[in-house]
């Protein structure tokens, strides 16, 4: 059975009309935004940990910052303790 994907043509058309983006560029922007908001809490924690760690931040600071960022996600996950955040990253 084929998975039917929703059409975002109206949003793409709006971006083409309201910005300097070409249709292909607007479609990529829409897909990138959807992928960003489709990210699970666990994927977000792992990605942010990698990003902050590569920026030189220490784990104590990283986990505090991730804990502060999580409630502001599009669909806020349940509050996770610092220990739970560490378990997501390290297993």
mmCIF file of C-alpha atoms in Angstrom:
data_model
loop_
_atom_site.group_PDB
_atom_site.id
_atom_site.type_symbol
_atom_site.label_atom_id
_atom_site.label_comp_id
_atom_site.label_asym_id
_atom_site.label_seq_id
_atom_site.Cartn_x
_atom_site.Cartn_y
_atom_site.Cartn_z
ATOM 1 C CA UNK A 1 0.000 0.000 0.000
ATOM 2 C CA UNK A 2 1.333 3.439 -0.937
ATOM 3 C CA UNK A 3 1.620 6.039 1.759
ATOM 4 C CA UNK A 4 -0.281 9.176 0.802
ATOM 5 C CA UNK A 5 1.573 12.332 1.706
ATOM 6 C CA UNK A 6 -0.290 15.557 2.294
ATOM 7 C CA UNK A 7 0.117 18.263 -0.325
ATOM 8 C CA UNK A 8 1.684 21.527 0.730
ATOM 9 C CA UNK A 9 1.171 23.184 -2.641
ATOM 10 C CA UNK A 10 -0.858 26.034 -1.118
ATOM 11 C CA UNK A 11 1.939 26.823 1.335
ATOM 12 C CA UNK A 12 4.573 26.555 -1.405
ATOM 13 C CA UNK A 13 2.501 28.847 -3.643
ATOM 14 C CA UNK A 14 2.214 31.350 -0.791
ATOM 15 C CA UNK A 15 5.996 31.340 -0.239
ATOM 16 C CA UNK A 16 6.629 31.855 -3.960
ATOM 17 C CA UNK A 17 4.204 34.818 -4.002
ATOM 18 C CA UNK A 18 5.443 36.405 -0.788
ATOM 19 C CA UNK A 19 9.203 35.864 -1.081
ATOM 20 C CA UNK A 20 11.933 35.808 -3.694
ATOM 21 C CA UNK A 21 12.072 31.998 -3.507
ATOM 22 C CA UNK A 22 11.604 29.914 -6.623
ATOM 23 C CA UNK A 23 9.128 27.016 -6.420
ATOM 24 C CA UNK A 24 11.831 24.350 -5.885
ATOM 25 C CA UNK A 25 13.485 26.422 -3.169
ATOM 26 C CA UNK A 26 10.159 27.023 -1.438
ATOM 27 C CA UNK A 27 9.388 23.294 -1.537
ATOM 28 C CA UNK A 28 12.759 22.514 0.081
ATOM 29 C CA UNK A 29 12.126 25.106 2.807
ATOM 30 C CA UNK A 30 8.727 23.585 3.576
ATOM 31 C CA UNK A 31 10.190 20.068 3.718
ATOM 32 C CA UNK A 32 13.068 21.240 5.947
ATOM 33 C CA UNK A 33 10.669 22.940 8.371
ATOM 34 C CA UNK A 34 8.411 19.883 8.484
ATOM 35 C CA UNK A 35 11.403 17.624 9.155
ATOM 36 C CA UNK A 36 12.530 19.938 11.954
ATOM 37 C CA UNK A 37 9.163 19.780 13.690
ATOM 38 C CA UNK A 38 8.840 16.047 13.078
ATOM 39 C CA UNK A 39 11.921 15.448 15.229
ATOM 40 C CA UNK A 40 11.177 13.417 18.353
ATOM 41 C CA UNK A 41 12.251 14.642 21.777
ATOM 42 C CA UNK A 42 14.978 11.984 21.848
ATOM 43 C CA UNK A 43 16.290 13.013 18.413
ATOM 44 C CA UNK A 44 16.254 16.654 19.488
ATOM 45 C CA UNK A 45 18.191 15.889 22.693
ATOM 46 C CA UNK A 46 20.826 13.905 20.805
ATOM 47 C CA UNK A 47 21.174 16.510 18.051
ATOM 48 C CA UNK A 48 21.424 19.449 20.468
ATOM 49 C CA UNK A 49 23.926 17.555 22.628
ATOM 50 C CA UNK A 50 26.148 16.991 19.583
ATOM 51 C CA UNK A 51 25.806 20.634 18.485
ATOM 52 C CA UNK A 52 26.555 22.099 21.894
ATOM 53 C CA UNK A 53 29.376 19.633 22.566
ATOM 54 C CA UNK A 54 31.002 20.483 19.235
ATOM 55 C CA UNK A 55 30.796 24.134 20.290
ATOM 56 C CA UNK A 56 32.893 23.340 23.350
ATOM 57 C CA UNK A 57 30.199 23.364 26.025
ATOM 58 C CA UNK A 58 30.568 21.099 29.059
ATOM 59 C CA UNK A 59 27.968 18.398 29.739
ATOM 60 C CA UNK A 60 26.596 20.094 32.851
ATOM 61 C CA UNK A 61 25.888 23.245 30.836
ATOM 62 C CA UNK A 62 24.607 21.244 27.856
ATOM 63 C CA UNK A 63 21.996 19.306 29.807
ATOM 64 C CA UNK A 64 20.801 22.433 31.629
ATOM 65 C CA UNK A 65 20.396 24.224 28.317
ATOM 66 C CA UNK A 66 18.580 21.305 26.656
ATOM 67 C CA UNK A 67 16.225 21.062 29.642
ATOM 68 C CA UNK A 68 15.433 24.769 29.220
ATOM 69 C CA UNK A 69 14.890 24.451 25.439
ATOM 70 C CA UNK A 70 12.639 21.376 25.454
ATOM 71 C CA UNK A 71 9.443 23.060 26.727
ATOM 72 C CA UNK A 72 9.649 25.533 23.832
ATOM 73 C CA UNK A 73 9.496 22.903 21.101
ATOM 74 C CA UNK A 74 6.410 22.886 18.855
ATOM 75 C CA UNK A 75 4.968 19.962 20.794
ATOM 76 C CA UNK A 76 6.522 20.145 24.207
ATOM 77 C CA UNK A 77 7.445 16.707 25.533
ATOM 78 C CA UNK A 78 7.001 15.771 29.153
ATOM 79 C CA UNK A 79 9.528 17.393 31.456
ATOM 80 C CA UNK A 80 12.684 15.296 31.512
ATOM 81 C CA UNK A 81 15.183 15.262 34.361
ATOM 82 C CA UNK A 82 18.874 15.829 33.689
ATOM 83 C CA UNK A 83 19.405 12.127 34.333
ATOM 84 C CA UNK A 84 16.780 11.224 31.718
ATOM 85 C CA UNK A 85 18.471 13.562 29.228
ATOM 86 C CA UNK A 86 21.813 11.857 29.858
ATOM 87 C CA UNK A 87 20.220 8.421 29.379
ATOM 88 C CA UNK A 88 18.822 9.524 25.992
ATOM 89 C CA UNK A 89 22.306 10.520 24.851
ATOM 90 C CA UNK A 90 24.369 7.735 26.415
ATOM 91 C CA UNK A 91 21.851 4.924 26.772
#
